[in-house]
Amino acid sequence: MTMRSSRTPTAPRRRRRLALAAIAMAGAAAVLAGCASANDTPTASSSSGSGSSAGFTEAKQVANSEITVWTDSTRLPDVQKYAKENPGVKMNIVTFDGSADGSTYLQTKVQLFDRTGKGWPDVVFASPTDVTWASVPTSPSAQPYAAPVDKLVPSSLLSGFATGSLTPCQASGHTYCLRNDIAQVVLWYNKTLMDKWGYQVPTTWEQYQALGEKVAKQHPGYVIGAVGDTNSQESYFWSSQCPAQQLVGPDTLKVDLSSPDCTRMANLLDPLIADKAISTQGFFTQGFDGSKVLMAVGPSWYGQYLFNSAFKTPAKQIAAAAPLTWDGQPTTYTGDVGGGVWMISSHSTNLKAATAVAEWLTTSTENLQGAPTYPAYSAGAKAWLANPVNKDYFANDVSPVFTAAANEVWTGWSNTKFSDATPWSNTVLPALTAGKSLAATLPAWQTAIVNEAKSVGYSVVTK
């Protein structure tokens, strides 16, 4: 079955359900670039059901045995390239939905494999949400599906990922996945129009609000943002450090939308929504007029997948600026609207080969330079930015903006067992369409998040 992957513009997450399937772009692949293998780490043992130094019970390791790799369609060319470049590795490649749009296909299959004792894919592409169940046993008699990769790869490799990008992979003191890509939020703007109208690019949220009010009066019909997409809360409220879903314990979630970090964003957006400087339609709503977008707070993939592919904005008009800060706030924080992960099965009988594949897919600079979205691995991101395909469209050099923002994602918006898009889409978006304010909708949004959290077993605190 071939479906969209999650949380990327090429296949709308994680969990992200954006209408971009027609814009999918397969990532290019190349030869392996100096990554460590499982053979270089203390885990490639030949144990037979005994507890290993990896912190899990390894299956009996069978040298050169076939490994099964499950991938979404977007990353399929990369996996196929690895297989072609490594003919000595026996690989069974399976295409599946990649946990797109909240799919539970992978989880359901793993539960089946746990019952039958066979069938687990050795390597799988998934949503960060999948890590929440894959890092714990699906039943008392099973061991977690995902192997702790911190016991399979060198710590020096893990330290090479962008700051905080592996946080969704972490549980109980271990790291259970390697991050494929991230979608750090930046400020996009139409440089041609900004220059024409004599506007300065804002650097603070307060300046952003003031400019939006000016645009509403001087250029009605133009917008500086939109809150109508299923991931808009991640661009705005995540960037504001709003504790909408913040893990404060392994199974305890803090949900406090009365926090000043939440109310300040709602109060900033409401006047702009009322003035129609911010649209309550989503950017990905059919028929949205992209020529009327002066600015957009959104992920790094907006440039290519929103402005270039969806809006057809001519080249050299769209530019990227640093994430906005609040007056008096010394540290810059931003949100993250996308990104998938690769997990290695704790049941694999060929951990050496499985680890090598996952490493190559996430850290090979030659592979990542042609990736469809911004790599989480810093050296890979540098190679990606050096690729003219990824930056020649823009009116400025996006490299310093992307690089800095990649290390500024706030880690307080936690990876959870449920999608943050569901409460937003089911509660907030209908309220906005009905003319209610964001500030007035915060209590209902909180209730929706709390209900989702409790339904999957979280204890909830609201202060």
Coordinates of N, CA and C in Angstrom, one line a residue, residues 38-45 52-54 58 151-153:
A38 N 26.9 -0.6 13.0 CA 26.7 -1.3 14.2 C 27.8 -2.2 14.6
N39 N 28.7 -2.5 13.6 CA 29.8 -3.3 13.9 C 30.9 -2.6 14.7
D40 N 30.7 -1.2 14.7 CA 31.7 -0.4 15.5 C 31.2 -0.1 16.9
T41 N 30.0 -0.6 17.2 CA 29.4 -0.3 18.5 C 29.3 -1.6 19.3
P42 N 29.0 -1.5 20.6 CA 29.0 -2.7 21.4 C 27.8 -3.5 21.4
T43 N 27.0 -3.5 20.3 CA 25.8 -4.2 20.4 C 25.6 -5.3 19.4
A44 N 26.4 -5.4 18.4 CA 26.2 -6.4 17.3 C 26.7 -7.8 17.8
S45 N 26.1 -8.3 18.9 CA 26.5 -9.5 19.4 C 25.8 -10.7 18.7
S52 N 21.4 -8.2 26.5 CA 22.6 -7.7 25.9 C 22.9 -6.3 26.5
S53 N 24.1 -5.9 26.1 CA 24.5 -4.5 26.5 C 23.7 -3.4 25.9
A54 N 22.9 -3.8 24.9 CA 22.0 -2.8 24.3 C 20.8 -2.4 25.2
E58 N 18.3 -9.2 22.6 CA 18.5 -9.4 21.1 C 18.1 -10.7 20.6
K151 N 22.3 2.8 21.9 CA 23.2 1.6 22.2 C 23.7 1.0 20.9
L152 N 23.2 1.5 19.8 CA 23.6 1.0 18.5 C 24.5 1.9 17.6
V153 N 24.5 3.2 17.9 CA 25.3 4.1 17.2 C 26.2 4.9 18.1

